[in-house]
């Protein structure tokens, strides 16, 4: 299953050239936290643990000003509490992913302009609502972190541990592409 990841990350790197930069500390820490959440989600020994990890990953991407932020698994605790999201909030508050980092971040992380963040988040929530096992709507989302939000949301709606683990595998691909975009190039 690593071959598709290698191809996907290779495609990201091929589109960006230049020296390998140091990822900004706040972004690096956030990507580490999302990465750890997806690792926990992948290895979850129970559905409750998968739900907690998916909630954490989703909250770290959307932040408190984003859609779907909160105690999604209903356990009374907020997993992935953050003062801001990786992506911009519904209200236009900036996320920690800055558009000027590099072309790869613009393309793969932000997926283009966030001039209208409500429209961008509406596009993501509509893709989540329209998703079905026979119609994966997430590839139409230009932002890989938004796809992570999609897989996390499906996990939170699932009552099947095997399905939750499968969704974590999909999320892993998009987290890896996100990290590769930040590490690929600067300027």
Short mmCIF file of N, CA and C in Angstrom, two decimals, residues 27-95:
data_model
loop_
_atom_site.label_atom_id
_atom_site.label_comp_id
_atom_site.label_asym_id
_atom_site.label_seq_id
_atom_site.Cartn_x
_atom_site.Cartn_y
_atom_site.Cartn_z
N UNK A 27 3.90 25.33 12.14
CA UNK A 27 3.33 24.39 11.17
C UNK A 27 3.89 23.00 11.42
N UNK A 28 5.17 22.91 11.66
CA UNK A 28 5.80 21.61 11.92
C UNK A 28 5.17 20.95 13.14
N UNK A 29 4.98 21.72 14.21
CA UNK A 29 4.36 21.17 15.42
C UNK A 29 2.93 20.72 15.15
N UNK A 30 2.19 21.50 14.37
CA UNK A 30 0.81 21.14 14.05
C UNK A 30 0.77 19.87 13.20
N UNK A 31 1.65 19.79 12.20
CA UNK A 31 1.68 18.59 11.37
C UNK A 31 2.08 17.37 12.18
N UNK A 32 3.00 17.55 13.14
CA UNK A 32 3.36 16.45 14.03
C UNK A 32 2.15 15.99 14.84
N UNK A 33 1.35 16.95 15.31
CA UNK A 33 0.17 16.62 16.11
C UNK A 33 -0.89 15.91 15.27
N UNK A 34 -1.12 16.38 14.06
CA UNK A 34 -2.08 15.73 13.16
C UNK A 34 -1.57 14.33 12.81
N UNK A 35 -0.29 14.24 12.52
CA UNK A 35 0.34 12.96 12.20
C UNK A 35 0.14 11.96 13.35
N UNK A 36 0.39 12.40 14.57
CA UNK A 36 0.23 11.54 15.74
C UNK A 36 -1.23 11.11 15.90
N UNK A 37 -2.15 12.03 15.65
CA UNK A 37 -3.58 11.69 15.74
C UNK A 37 -3.94 10.61 14.72
N UNK A 38 -3.43 10.74 13.51
CA UNK A 38 -3.72 9.74 12.48
C UNK A 38 -3.05 8.40 12.83
N UNK A 39 -1.85 8.44 13.40
CA UNK A 39 -1.21 7.20 13.86
C UNK A 39 -2.08 6.52 14.92
N UNK A 40 -2.57 7.30 15.89
CA UNK A 40 -3.42 6.74 16.93
C UNK A 40 -4.72 6.19 16.36
N UNK A 41 -5.27 6.89 15.41
CA UNK A 41 -6.51 6.48 14.73
C UNK A 41 -6.27 5.16 14.00
N UNK A 42 -5.15 5.05 13.31
CA UNK A 42 -4.82 3.83 12.56
C UNK A 42 -4.63 2.63 13.48
N UNK A 43 -4.08 2.87 14.67
CA UNK A 43 -3.76 1.78 15.59
C UNK A 43 -4.81 1.60 16.68
N UNK A 44 -5.90 2.33 16.61
CA UNK A 44 -6.91 2.30 17.67
C UNK A 44 -7.39 0.87 17.93
N UNK A 45 -7.43 0.51 19.20
CA UNK A 45 -7.87 -0.83 19.58
C UNK A 45 -9.38 -0.88 19.84
N UNK A 46 -10.03 0.28 19.78
CA UNK A 46 -11.48 0.33 19.97
C UNK A 46 -12.06 1.43 19.09
N UNK A 47 -13.34 1.34 18.87
CA UNK A 47 -14.01 2.38 18.09
C UNK A 47 -13.94 3.72 18.83
N UNK A 48 -14.07 3.70 20.14
CA UNK A 48 -13.99 4.95 20.92
C UNK A 48 -12.63 5.60 20.75
N UNK A 49 -11.57 4.81 20.73
CA UNK A 49 -10.22 5.37 20.54
C UNK A 49 -10.06 5.92 19.13
N UNK A 50 -10.62 5.24 18.15
CA UNK A 50 -10.57 5.75 16.76
C UNK A 50 -11.33 7.06 16.65
N UNK A 51 -12.49 7.13 17.29
CA UNK A 51 -13.28 8.37 17.26
C UNK A 51 -12.53 9.52 17.92
N UNK A 52 -11.90 9.27 19.06
CA UNK A 52 -11.15 10.31 19.75
C UNK A 52 -10.01 10.83 18.88
N UNK A 53 -9.29 9.93 18.25
CA UNK A 53 -8.15 10.34 17.41
C UNK A 53 -8.63 11.08 16.15
N UNK A 54 -9.73 10.64 15.56
CA UNK A 54 -10.28 11.32 14.39
C UNK A 54 -10.77 12.72 14.77
N UNK A 55 -11.40 12.84 15.94
CA UNK A 55 -11.83 14.16 16.44
C UNK A 55 -10.62 15.07 16.61
N UNK A 56 -9.55 14.52 17.18
CA UNK A 56 -8.33 15.31 17.41
C UNK A 56 -7.75 15.79 16.09
N UNK A 57 -7.64 14.90 15.11
CA UNK A 57 -7.09 15.28 13.80
C UNK A 57 -7.96 16.36 13.16
N UNK A 58 -9.26 16.17 13.18
CA UNK A 58 -10.18 17.14 12.56
C UNK A 58 -10.09 18.50 13.24
N UNK A 59 -10.10 18.53 14.56
CA UNK A 59 -10.04 19.79 15.29
C UNK A 59 -8.73 20.53 15.03
N UNK A 60 -7.63 19.81 14.91
CA UNK A 60 -6.34 20.45 14.65
C UNK A 60 -6.29 21.08 13.26
N UNK A 61 -7.02 20.53 12.31
CA UNK A 61 -7.07 21.10 10.96
C UNK A 61 -8.03 22.29 10.92
N UNK A 62 -9.24 22.14 11.46
CA UNK A 62 -10.24 23.20 11.30
C UNK A 62 -10.10 24.33 12.31
N UNK A 63 -9.63 24.05 13.52
CA UNK A 63 -9.54 25.08 14.55
C UNK A 63 -10.90 25.54 15.02
N UNK A 64 -10.94 26.32 16.11
CA UNK A 64 -12.21 26.72 16.71
C UNK A 64 -13.07 27.62 15.83
N UNK A 65 -12.49 28.28 14.84
CA UNK A 65 -13.28 29.14 13.95
C UNK A 65 -13.73 28.37 12.70
N UNK A 66 -13.38 27.11 12.63
CA UNK A 66 -13.75 26.30 11.46
C UNK A 66 -15.00 25.47 11.72
N UNK A 67 -15.53 24.88 10.67
CA UNK A 67 -16.72 24.05 10.83
C UNK A 67 -16.35 22.74 11.52
N UNK A 68 -17.29 22.14 12.17
CA UNK A 68 -17.14 20.80 12.73
C UNK A 68 -16.20 20.72 13.93
N UNK A 69 -15.73 21.85 14.43
CA UNK A 69 -14.84 21.85 15.60
C UNK A 69 -15.65 21.52 16.84
N UNK A 70 -15.10 20.69 17.68
CA UNK A 70 -15.75 20.42 18.96
C UNK A 70 -15.64 18.98 19.38
N UNK A 71 -16.44 18.65 20.37
CA UNK A 71 -16.48 17.30 20.95
C UNK A 71 -17.37 16.42 20.08
N UNK A 72 -16.85 16.03 18.94
CA UNK A 72 -17.63 15.28 17.95
C UNK A 72 -17.95 13.86 18.38
N UNK A 73 -17.13 13.28 19.24
CA UNK A 73 -17.43 11.91 19.67
C UNK A 73 -18.34 11.87 20.89
N UNK A 74 -18.67 13.05 21.43
CA UNK A 74 -19.63 13.14 22.51
C UNK A 74 -19.18 12.55 23.84
N UNK A 75 -17.87 12.49 24.07
CA UNK A 75 -17.38 11.90 25.31
C UNK A 75 -17.17 12.94 26.42
N UNK A 76 -17.50 14.19 26.15
CA UNK A 76 -17.38 15.23 27.16
C UNK A 76 -16.03 15.91 27.21
N UNK A 77 -15.12 15.52 26.33
CA UNK A 77 -13.82 16.17 26.27
C UNK A 77 -13.52 16.61 24.84
N UNK A 78 -12.76 17.66 24.73
CA UNK A 78 -12.39 18.19 23.41
C UNK A 78 -11.00 17.69 23.06
N UNK A 79 -10.91 16.82 22.09
CA UNK A 79 -9.62 16.31 21.64
C UNK A 79 -9.10 17.21 20.52
N UNK A 80 -7.82 17.55 20.59
CA UNK A 80 -7.24 18.38 19.55
C UNK A 80 -7.55 19.84 19.71
N UNK A 81 -7.66 20.28 20.96
CA UNK A 81 -7.95 21.69 21.21
C UNK A 81 -6.84 22.55 20.60
N UNK A 82 -7.24 23.58 19.90
CA UNK A 82 -6.28 24.46 19.24
C UNK A 82 -6.81 25.88 19.27
N UNK A 83 -5.90 26.85 19.32
CA UNK A 83 -6.33 28.25 19.29
C UNK A 83 -6.61 28.72 17.87
N UNK A 84 -6.04 28.01 16.89
CA UNK A 84 -6.32 28.30 15.48
C UNK A 84 -6.12 27.02 14.69
N UNK A 85 -6.76 26.97 13.55
CA UNK A 85 -6.65 25.78 12.71
C UNK A 85 -5.45 25.82 11.80
N UNK A 86 -5.18 24.70 11.19
CA UNK A 86 -4.17 24.66 10.14
C UNK A 86 -4.66 25.49 8.96
N UNK A 87 -5.97 25.41 8.69
CA UNK A 87 -6.60 26.15 7.60
C UNK A 87 -7.38 27.34 8.15
N UNK A 88 -7.70 28.32 7.31
CA UNK A 88 -8.47 29.48 7.76
C UNK A 88 -9.84 29.10 8.33
N UNK A 89 -10.35 29.95 9.22
CA UNK A 89 -11.65 29.74 9.81
C UNK A 89 -12.77 30.27 8.93
N UNK A 90 -13.98 29.91 9.28
CA UNK A 90 -15.17 30.38 8.56
C UNK A 90 -15.26 31.90 8.55
N UNK A 91 -14.77 32.52 9.61
CA UNK A 91 -14.85 33.97 9.76
C UNK A 91 -13.71 34.71 9.07
N UNK A 92 -12.86 33.98 8.36
CA UNK A 92 -11.73 34.60 7.68
C UNK A 92 -10.48 34.68 8.52
N UNK A 93 -10.56 34.22 9.78
CA UNK A 93 -9.34 34.21 10.60
C UNK A 93 -8.32 33.29 9.94
N UNK A 94 -7.06 33.71 9.94
CA UNK A 94 -6.05 32.92 9.23
C UNK A 94 -5.76 31.61 9.94
N UNK A 95 -5.38 30.63 9.16
CA UNK A 95 -4.86 29.39 9.72
C UNK A 95 -3.35 29.52 9.78
#
